[in-house]
PDB file of C-alpha atoms in Angstrom:
ATOM      1  CA  MET A 247       0.000   0.000   0.000  1.00  0.00           C
ATOM      2  CA  ARG A 248       1.338   3.428  -0.865  1.00  0.00           C
ATOM      3  CA  ARG A 249       2.503   5.766   1.843  1.00  0.00           C
ATOM      4  CA  PHE A 250       0.376   8.609   0.527  1.00  0.00           C
ATOM      5  CA  PHE A 251      -3.354   8.483   1.141  1.00  0.00           C
ATOM      6  CA  PHE A 252      -5.277   7.523  -1.982  1.00  0.00           C
ATOM      7  CA  SER A 253      -9.034   7.479  -2.024  1.00  0.00           C
ATOM      8  CA  ILE A 254      -9.738   3.968  -3.287  1.00  0.00           C
ATOM      9  CA  LEU A 255     -13.418   3.915  -2.463  1.00  0.00           C
ATOM     10  CA  LEU A 256     -15.317   2.502  -5.424  1.00  0.00           C
ATOM     11  CA  PHE A 257     -18.540   4.071  -6.565  1.00  0.00           C
ATOM     12  CA  ILE A 258     -21.600   2.050  -7.367  1.00  0.00           C
ATOM     13  CA  ALA A 259     -23.217   3.565 -10.399  1.00  0.00           C
ATOM     14  CA  VAL A 260     -26.938   4.011 -10.704  1.00  0.00           C
ATOM     15  CA  PHE A 261     -28.185   4.042 -14.286  1.00  0.00           C
ATOM     16  CA  PRO A 262     -31.631   3.894 -15.828  1.00  0.00           C
ATOM     17  CA  ALA A 263     -32.966   0.590 -17.119  1.00  0.00           C
ATOM     18  CA  VAL A 264     -31.808   1.251 -20.687  1.00  0.00           C
ATOM     19  CA  ALA A 265     -28.176   1.216 -19.450  1.00  0.00           C
ATOM     20  CA  GLN A 266     -28.464  -1.929 -17.344  1.00  0.00           C
ATOM     21  CA  SER A 267     -25.435  -3.580 -18.969  1.00  0.00           C
ATOM     22  CA  ALA A 268     -23.212  -0.586 -18.105  1.00  0.00           C
ATOM     23  CA  ARG A 269     -24.211  -0.893 -14.458  1.00  0.00           C
ATOM     24  CA  ASP A 270     -23.518  -4.628 -14.530  1.00  0.00           C
ATOM     25  CA  PHE A 271     -20.005  -4.010 -15.895  1.00  0.00           C
ATOM     26  CA  ILE A 272     -19.269  -1.587 -13.063  1.00  0.00           C
ATOM     27  CA  ARG A 273     -20.458  -4.144 -10.523  1.00  0.00           C
ATOM     28  CA  MET A 274     -18.256  -6.821 -12.059  1.00  0.00           C
ATOM     29  CA  GLY A 275     -15.343  -4.387 -12.144  1.00  0.00           C
ATOM     30  CA  ASN A 276     -15.816  -3.528  -8.475  1.00  0.00           C
ATOM     31  CA  LYS A 277     -15.899  -7.230  -7.561  1.00  0.00           C
ATOM     32  CA  ALA A 278     -12.637  -7.853  -9.452  1.00  0.00           C
ATOM     33  CA  TYR A 279     -11.101  -4.752  -7.845  1.00  0.00           C
ATOM     34  CA  ARG A 280     -11.913  -5.931  -4.325  1.00  0.00           C
ATOM     35  CA  GLN A 281     -10.279  -9.247  -5.180  1.00  0.00           C
ATOM     36  CA  GLU A 282      -7.181  -7.311  -6.316  1.00  0.00           C
ATOM     37  CA  ARG A 283      -7.622  -8.419  -9.920  1.00  0.00           C
ATOM     38  CA  TYR A 284      -7.021  -4.910 -11.179  1.00  0.00           C
ATOM     39  CA  ASP A 285      -6.470  -5.793 -14.826  1.00  0.00           C
ATOM     40  CA  GLU A 286      -9.882  -7.514 -14.930  1.00  0.00           C
ATOM     41  CA  ALA A 287     -11.453  -4.558 -13.166  1.00  0.00           C
ATOM     42  CA  GLU A 288      -9.935  -2.299 -15.813  1.00  0.00           C
ATOM     43  CA  THR A 289     -11.526  -4.364 -18.569  1.00  0.00           C
ATOM     44  CA  PHE A 290     -14.981  -4.268 -16.970  1.00  0.00           C
ATOM     45  CA  TYR A 291     -14.829  -0.495 -16.394  1.00  0.00           C
ATOM     46  CA  LEU A 292     -13.810   0.081 -20.010  1.00  0.00           C
ATOM     47  CA  LYS A 293     -16.799  -1.992 -21.170  1.00  0.00           C
ATOM     48  CA  SER A 294     -19.061   0.060 -18.949  1.00  0.00           C
ATOM     49  CA  ILE A 295     -17.690   3.260 -20.501  1.00  0.00           C
ATOM     50  CA  GLU A 296     -18.320   1.888 -24.000  1.00  0.00           C
ATOM     51  CA  LYS A 297     -21.964   1.391 -23.072  1.00  0.00           C
ATOM     52  CA  ASN A 298     -22.473   4.571 -21.104  1.00  0.00           C
ATOM     53  CA  PRO A 299     -19.612   6.931 -20.061  1.00  0.00           C
ATOM     54  CA  SER A 300     -20.064   8.043 -16.461  1.00  0.00           C
ATOM     55  CA  PHE A 301     -18.217   9.745 -13.628  1.00  0.00           C
ATOM     56  CA  GLU A 302     -18.260   6.518 -11.608  1.00  0.00           C
ATOM     57  CA  ALA A 303     -16.809   4.368 -14.384  1.00  0.00           C
ATOM     58  CA  TYR A 304     -13.946   6.768 -15.138  1.00  0.00           C
ATOM     59  CA  TYR A 305     -13.175   7.302 -11.452  1.00  0.00           C
ATOM     60  CA  ASN A 306     -13.107   3.571 -10.717  1.00  0.00           C
ATOM     61  CA  LEU A 307     -10.998   2.975 -13.837  1.00  0.00           C
ATOM     62  CA  GLY A 308      -8.546   5.581 -12.573  1.00  0.00           C
ATOM     63  CA  ASN A 309      -8.279   3.711  -9.282  1.00  0.00           C
ATOM     64  CA  ALA A 310      -7.599   0.458 -11.144  1.00  0.00           C
ATOM     65  CA  TYR A 311      -4.756   2.141 -13.058  1.00  0.00           C
ATOM     66  CA  VAL A 312      -3.302   3.566  -9.831  1.00  0.00           C
ATOM     67  CA  MET A 313      -3.125   0.074  -8.363  1.00  0.00           C
ATOM     68  CA  GLN A 314      -1.295  -1.028 -11.514  1.00  0.00           C
ATOM     69  CA  MET A 315       1.228   1.813 -11.081  1.00  0.00           C
ATOM     70  CA  LYS A 316      -0.057   3.579 -14.211  1.00  0.00           C
ATOM     71  CA  ASP A 317      -0.386   7.020 -12.706  1.00  0.00           C
ATOM     72  CA  SER A 318      -0.414   9.039 -15.932  1.00  0.00           C
ATOM     73  CA  THR A 319      -3.234   6.945 -17.378  1.00  0.00           C
ATOM     74  CA  ALA A 320      -5.069   7.110 -14.064  1.00  0.00           C
ATOM     75  CA  TYR A 321      -4.810  10.904 -14.073  1.00  0.00           C
ATOM     76  CA  GLU A 322      -6.316  11.133 -17.556  1.00  0.00           C
ATOM     77  CA  ASN A 323      -9.297   9.097 -16.414  1.00  0.00           C
ATOM     78  CA  TYR A 324      -9.768  11.207 -13.301  1.00  0.00           C
ATOM     79  CA  LYS A 325      -9.820  14.251 -15.591  1.00  0.00           C
ATOM     80  CA  LYS A 326     -12.489  12.616 -17.738  1.00  0.00           C
ATOM     81  CA  ALA A 327     -14.515  11.882 -14.625  1.00  0.00           C
ATOM     82  CA  ASP A 328     -14.205  15.526 -13.616  1.00  0.00           C
ATOM     83  CA  SER A 329     -15.296  16.681 -17.078  1.00  0.00           C
ATOM     84  CA  LEU A 330     -18.472  14.605 -16.805  1.00  0.00           C
ATOM     85  CA  GLY A 331     -19.063  15.836 -13.274  1.00  0.00           C
ATOM     86  CA  THR A 332     -21.241  14.631 -10.451  1.00  0.00           C
ATOM     87  CA  SER A 333     -23.715  16.238  -8.095  1.00  0.00           C
ATOM     88  CA  ASP A 334     -22.092  14.523  -5.112  1.00  0.00           C
ATOM     89  CA  PRO A 335     -19.448  16.835  -3.526  1.00  0.00           C
ATOM     90  CA  LEU A 336     -17.817  13.911  -1.689  1.00  0.00           C
ATOM     91  CA  ARG A 337     -17.172  12.116  -4.964  1.00  0.00           C
ATOM     92  CA  LYS A 338     -15.741  15.275  -6.477  1.00  0.00           C
ATOM     93  CA  ALA A 339     -13.498  15.616  -3.422  1.00  0.00           C
ATOM     94  CA  ARG A 340     -12.118  12.081  -3.800  1.00  0.00           C
ATOM     95  CA  ASN A 341     -11.459  12.602  -7.474  1.00  0.00           C
ATOM     96  CA  PHE A 342      -9.517  15.839  -6.843  1.00  0.00           C
ATOM     97  CA  HIS A 343      -7.740  14.158  -3.937  1.00  0.00           C
ATOM     98  CA  ASN A 344      -6.371  11.408  -6.176  1.00  0.00           C
ATOM     99  CA  MET A 345      -5.346  13.865  -8.889  1.00  0.00           C
ATOM    100  CA  GLY A 346      -3.400  15.763  -6.252  1.00  0.00           C
ATOM    101  CA  ASN A 347      -1.668  12.554  -5.176  1.00  0.00           C
ATOM    102  CA  ILE A 348      -0.529  11.820  -8.715  1.00  0.00           C
ATOM    103  CA  TRP A 349       1.014  15.274  -9.099  1.00  0.00           C
ATOM    104  CA  TYR A 350       2.659  14.873  -5.704  1.00  0.00           C
ATOM    105  CA  ALA A 351       4.273  11.610  -6.833  1.00  0.00           C
ATOM    106  CA  GLN A 352       5.468  13.289 -10.042  1.00  0.00           C
ATOM    107  CA  GLY A 353       6.933  16.106  -7.968  1.00  0.00           C
ATOM    108  CA  LEU A 354       8.913  13.655  -5.844  1.00  0.00           C
ATOM    109  CA  ALA A 355      10.249  11.958  -8.975  1.00  0.00           C
ATOM    110  CA  ALA A 356      11.148  15.302 -10.557  1.00  0.00           C
ATOM    111  CA  SER A 357      12.956  16.464  -7.422  1.00  0.00           C
ATOM    112  CA  ARG A 358      15.454  13.639  -7.949  1.00  0.00           C
ATOM    113  CA  GLN A 359      16.219  14.751 -11.496  1.00  0.00           C
ATOM    114  CA  GLU A 360      18.302  17.734 -12.476  1.00  0.00           C
ATOM    115  CA  GLY A 361      16.466  20.370 -14.471  1.00  0.00           C
ATOM    116  CA  ALA A 362      13.030  18.847 -13.819  1.00  0.00           C
ATOM    117  CA  ASN A 363      10.198  21.145 -12.757  1.00  0.00           C
ATOM    118  CA  ALA A 364       9.444  19.633  -9.349  1.00  0.00           C
ATOM    119  CA  ALA A 365       7.987  22.883  -8.018  1.00  0.00           C
ATOM    120  CA  GLY A 366       5.452  22.995 -10.851  1.00  0.00           C
ATOM    121  CA  ALA A 367       4.275  19.457 -10.067  1.00  0.00           C
ATOM    122  CA  PHE A 368       3.936  20.224  -6.358  1.00  0.00           C
ATOM    123  CA  GLN A 369       2.024  23.419  -7.189  1.00  0.00           C
ATOM    124  CA  ASN A 370      -0.502  21.386  -9.189  1.00  0.00           C
ATOM    125  CA  SER A 371      -0.726  18.955  -6.295  1.00  0.00           C
ATOM    126  CA  VAL A 372      -1.468  21.783  -3.876  1.00  0.00           C
ATOM    127  CA  ASN A 373      -4.163  23.155  -6.196  1.00  0.00           C
ATOM    128  CA  TYR A 374      -5.970  19.823  -6.456  1.00  0.00           C
ATOM    129  CA  PHE A 375      -5.868  19.213  -2.704  1.00  0.00           C
ATOM    130  CA  LYS A 376      -7.359  22.655  -2.162  1.00  0.00           C
ATOM    131  CA  SER A 377     -10.102  21.852  -4.668  1.00  0.00           C
ATOM    132  CA  SER A 378     -10.775  18.629  -2.806  1.00  0.00           C
ATOM    133  CA  LEU A 379     -11.078  20.454   0.518  1.00  0.00           C
ATOM    134  CA  ARG A 380     -13.489  22.956  -1.003  1.00  0.00           C
ATOM    135  CA  CYS A 381     -15.778  20.022  -1.750  1.00  0.00           C
ATOM    136  CA  ASN A 382     -15.156  18.271   1.563  1.00  0.00           C
ATOM    137  CA  PRO A 383     -13.547  20.520   4.219  1.00  0.00           C
ATOM    138  CA  ASP A 384     -13.644  17.751   6.853  1.00  0.00           C
ATOM    139  CA  ASP A 385     -11.303  15.339   5.056  1.00  0.00           C
ATOM    140  CA  HIS A 386      -8.287  15.048   7.371  1.00  0.00           C
ATOM    141  CA  GLU A 387      -6.308  12.868   4.949  1.00  0.00           C
ATOM    142  CA  THR A 388      -6.540  15.568   2.296  1.00  0.00           C
ATOM    143  CA  ARG A 389      -5.429  18.165   4.816  1.00  0.00           C
ATOM    144  CA  TYR A 390      -2.395  16.051   5.661  1.00  0.00           C
ATOM    145  CA  ASN A 391      -1.543  15.554   1.982  1.00  0.00           C
ATOM    146  CA  LEU A 392      -1.965  19.289   1.338  1.00  0.00           C
ATOM    147  CA  ALA A 393       0.458  20.118   4.145  1.00  0.00           C
ATOM    148  CA  MET A 394       3.014  17.695   2.707  1.00  0.00           C
ATOM    149  CA  ALA A 395       2.613  19.121  -0.794  1.00  0.00           C
ATOM    150  CA  GLN A 396       3.007  22.695   0.477  1.00  0.00           C
ATOM    151  CA  TYR A 397       6.146  21.694   2.369  1.00  0.00           C
ATOM    152  CA  GLN A 398       7.664  20.081  -0.734  1.00  0.00           C
ATOM    153  CA  LEU A 399       6.670  23.059  -2.864  1.00  0.00           C
ATOM    154  CA  LYS A 400       8.470  25.520  -0.587  1.00  0.00           C
ATOM    155  CA  LYS A 401      11.452  23.207  -0.292  1.00  0.00           C
ATOM    156  CA  ASN A 402      11.883  22.966  -4.062  1.00  0.00           C
ATOM    157  CA  GLN A 403      11.290  26.666  -4.606  1.00  0.00           C
ATOM    158  CA  ASP A 404      14.057  27.469  -2.122  1.00  0.00           C
ATOM    159  CA  LYS A 405      16.256  24.794  -3.659  1.00  0.00           C
ATOM    160  CA  ASN A 406      15.989  26.370  -7.106  1.00  0.00           C
ATOM    161  CA  GLY A 407      16.904  29.811  -5.779  1.00  0.00           C
ATOM    162  CA  GLY A 408      20.682  29.421  -6.341  1.00  0.00           C
ATOM    163  CA  GLY A 409      23.006  30.836  -8.997  1.00  0.00           C
ATOM    164  CA  GLU A 410      20.254  31.340 -11.535  1.00  0.00           C
ATOM    165  CA  SER A 411      18.350  33.535  -9.132  1.00  0.00           C
ATOM    166  CA  GLU A 412      21.493  35.566  -8.436  1.00  0.00           C
ATOM    167  CA  ASP A 413      21.954  36.176 -12.169  1.00  0.00           C
ATOM    168  CA  LYS A 414      18.336  37.190 -12.420  1.00  0.00           C
ATOM    169  CA  ASN A 415      18.770  39.554  -9.495  1.00  0.00           C
ATOM    170  CA  GLN A 416      21.741  41.195 -11.199  1.00  0.00           C
ATOM    171  CA  GLU A 417      19.748  41.607 -14.385  1.00  0.00           C
ATOM    172  CA  GLN A 418      16.883  43.103 -12.439  1.00  0.00           C
ATOM    173  CA  GLN A 419      19.223  45.529 -10.675  1.00  0.00           C
ATOM    174  CA  GLU A 420      20.717  46.613 -13.994  1.00  0.00           C
ATOM    175  CA  LYS A 421      17.252  47.139 -15.426  1.00  0.00           C
ATOM    176  CA  GLN A 422      16.234  49.138 -12.378  1.00  0.00           C
ATOM    177  CA  GLU A 423      19.332  51.329 -12.672  1.00  0.00           C
ATOM    178  CA  GLN A 424      18.615  51.936 -16.353  1.00  0.00           C
ATOM    179  CA  GLN A 425      15.029  52.819 -15.547  1.00  0.00           C
ATOM    180  CA  GLN A 426      16.166  55.211 -12.829  1.00  0.00           C
ATOM    181  CA  GLN A 427      18.558  56.907 -15.243  1.00  0.00           C
ATOM    182  CA  LYS A 428      15.791  57.287 -17.795  1.00  0.00           C
ATOM    183  CA  GLN A 429      13.462  58.694 -15.178  1.00  0.00           C
ATOM    184  CA  GLU A 430      16.099  61.186 -14.035  1.00  0.00           C
ATOM    185  CA  GLU A 431      16.703  62.303 -17.620  1.00  0.00           C
ATOM    186  CA  GLN A 432      12.981  62.649 -18.202  1.00  0.00           C
ATOM    187  CA  GLN A 433      12.624  64.702 -15.043  1.00  0.00           C
ATOM    188  CA  LYS A 434      15.458  66.999 -16.125  1.00  0.00           C
ATOM    189  CA  GLN A 435      13.835  67.456 -19.508  1.00  0.00           C
ATOM    190  CA  LYS A 436      10.502  68.193 -17.875  1.00  0.00           C
ATOM    191  CA  GLN A 437      12.135  70.749 -15.602  1.00  0.00           C
ATOM    192  CA  GLN A 438      13.774  72.448 -18.569  1.00  0.00           C
ATOM    193  CA  GLN A 439      10.789  72.319 -20.910  1.00  0.00           C
ATOM    194  CA  PRO A 440       8.314  74.219 -18.733  1.00  0.00           C
ATOM    195  CA  GLN A 441      10.640  77.245 -18.600  1.00  0.00           C
ATOM    196  CA  GLN A 442      10.250  77.890 -22.315  1.00  0.00           C
ATOM    197  CA  PRO A 443       6.455  77.811 -22.358  1.00  0.00           C
ATOM    198  CA  GLU A 444       6.426  79.977 -19.264  1.00  0.00           C
ATOM    199  CA  GLN A 445       8.564  82.553 -21.065  1.00  0.00           C
ATOM    200  CA  LYS A 446       6.252  82.343 -24.014  1.00  0.00           C
ATOM    201  CA  LYS A 447       3.304  82.779 -21.741  1.00  0.00           C
ATOM    202  CA  ASP A 448       4.969  85.817 -20.188  1.00  0.00           C
ATOM    203  CA  GLU A 449       5.759  87.250 -23.620  1.00  0.00           C
ATOM    204  CA  MET A 450       2.237  86.620 -24.762  1.00  0.00           C
ATOM    205  CA  SER A 451       0.835  88.208 -21.638  1.00  0.00           C
ATOM    206  CA  ASP A 452       3.030  91.307 -22.155  1.00  0.00           C
ATOM    207  CA  GLN A 453       1.927  91.575 -25.737  1.00  0.00           C
ATOM    208  CA  ALA A 454      -1.666  91.129 -24.742  1.00  0.00           C
ATOM    209  CA  ALA A 455      -1.293  93.735 -22.025  1.00  0.00           C
ATOM    210  CA  GLU A 456       0.276  96.136 -24.480  1.00  0.00           C
ATOM    211  CA  ARG A 457      -2.551  95.597 -26.946  1.00  0.00           C
ATOM    212  CA  LEU A 458      -5.076  96.152 -24.214  1.00  0.00           C
ATOM    213  CA  LEU A 459      -3.288  99.322 -23.138  1.00  0.00           C
ATOM    214  CA  ASN A 460      -3.177 100.655 -26.681  1.00  0.00           C
ATOM    215  CA  SER A 461      -6.791  99.729 -27.139  1.00  0.00           C
ATOM    216  CA  ALA A 462      -7.712 101.488 -23.905  1.00  0.00           C
ATOM    217  CA  GLN A 463      -5.757 104.579 -24.912  1.00  0.00           C
ATOM    218  CA  GLN A 464      -7.415 104.593 -28.306  1.00  0.00           C
ATOM    219  CA  ASP A 465     -10.823 104.162 -26.698  1.00  0.00           C
ATOM    220  CA  GLU A 466     -10.022 107.015 -24.357  1.00  0.00           C
ATOM    221  CA  LYS A 467      -9.077 109.212 -27.295  1.00  0.00           C
ATOM    222  CA  ASP A 468     -12.259 108.255 -29.102  1.00  0.00           C
ATOM    223  CA  VAL A 469     -14.322 108.989 -26.024  1.00  0.00           C
ATOM    224  CA  GLN A 470     -12.573 112.325 -25.548  1.00  0.00           C
ATOM    225  CA  ARG A 471     -13.077 113.176 -29.196  1.00  0.00           C
ATOM    226  CA  LYS A 472     -16.758 112.316 -28.975  1.00  0.00           C
ATOM    227  CA  LEU A 473     -17.130 114.350 -25.816  1.00  0.00           C
ATOM    228  CA  ASN A 474     -15.479 117.336 -27.509  1.00  0.00           C
ATOM    229  CA  GLU A 475     -17.725 116.980 -30.508  1.00  0.00           C
ATOM    230  CA  THR A 476     -20.772 116.723 -28.256  1.00  0.00           C
ATOM    231  CA  GLN A 477     -19.743 119.756 -26.291  1.00  0.00           C
ATOM    232  CA  ASN A 478     -19.085 121.726 -29.486  1.00  0.00           C
ATOM    233  CA  ASN A 479     -22.461 120.709 -30.831  1.00  0.00           C
ATOM    234  CA  ARG A 480     -24.098 121.731 -27.618  1.00  0.00           C
ATOM    235  CA  ARG A 481     -22.284 125.072 -27.698  1.00  0.00           C
ATOM    236  CA  LYS A 482     -23.370 125.610 -31.245  1.00  0.00           C
ATOM    237  CA  SER A 483     -26.939 124.771 -30.395  1.00  0.00           C
ATOM    238  CA  LEU A 484     -26.866 127.077 -27.427  1.00  0.00           C
ATOM    239  CA  GLU A 485     -25.393 129.837 -29.499  1.00  0.00           C
ATOM    240  CA  LYS A 486     -28.208 129.416 -31.944  1.00  0.00           C
ATOM    241  CA  ASP A 487     -30.734 129.549 -29.176  1.00  0.00           C
ATOM    242  CA  TRP A 488     -29.290 132.804 -27.975  1.00  0.00           C
TER     243      TRP A 488
END
């Protein structure tokens, strides 16, 4: 039995009368599974899927592959079970739980190989265990597996933070320095550029003021001229009245 907790509970499918043979194949597969005849169980589950694909058949088939050490094939069948879906949250939880276990095992294998992405596998494992707990928060085995996956994830992330990360840090520092230089240059340009428009604004304001002054002087002259004309007219009229 594997050290990690797999959910090996088999599901008994319930189908309508028209799919009776599919249900019979699942029953025969479950009987063979309990007797540890996993290759026979595999055959019966495949026959059930040919008659009527179901969450239960794919999930049980995945379990049969796990017991035959065919984790990749098991994972594909768990994915198919998930794509079909089920209204039972506990069944969803067990399916996610087993998918998380498979990624955890792949992470352990990758951690022993140079250049392999162990952290990515453990991250997937963590995600599936979290999905399982969302469906069944009271599953203590899933909580334990999640804690183990999170520990391995952090361990491998720290492990990969060696020379490559130092090179990346240097590159980042150089980029930051370049960005700072650009920002400083831009600030200098901004400080210099406003002076010119301000001078223009001042020149424009002086010109405008001068035009307004000339206009006011001209208006004053016009007003004075009109007043003189009015007064002269009045004097003339008064002279005539005399």
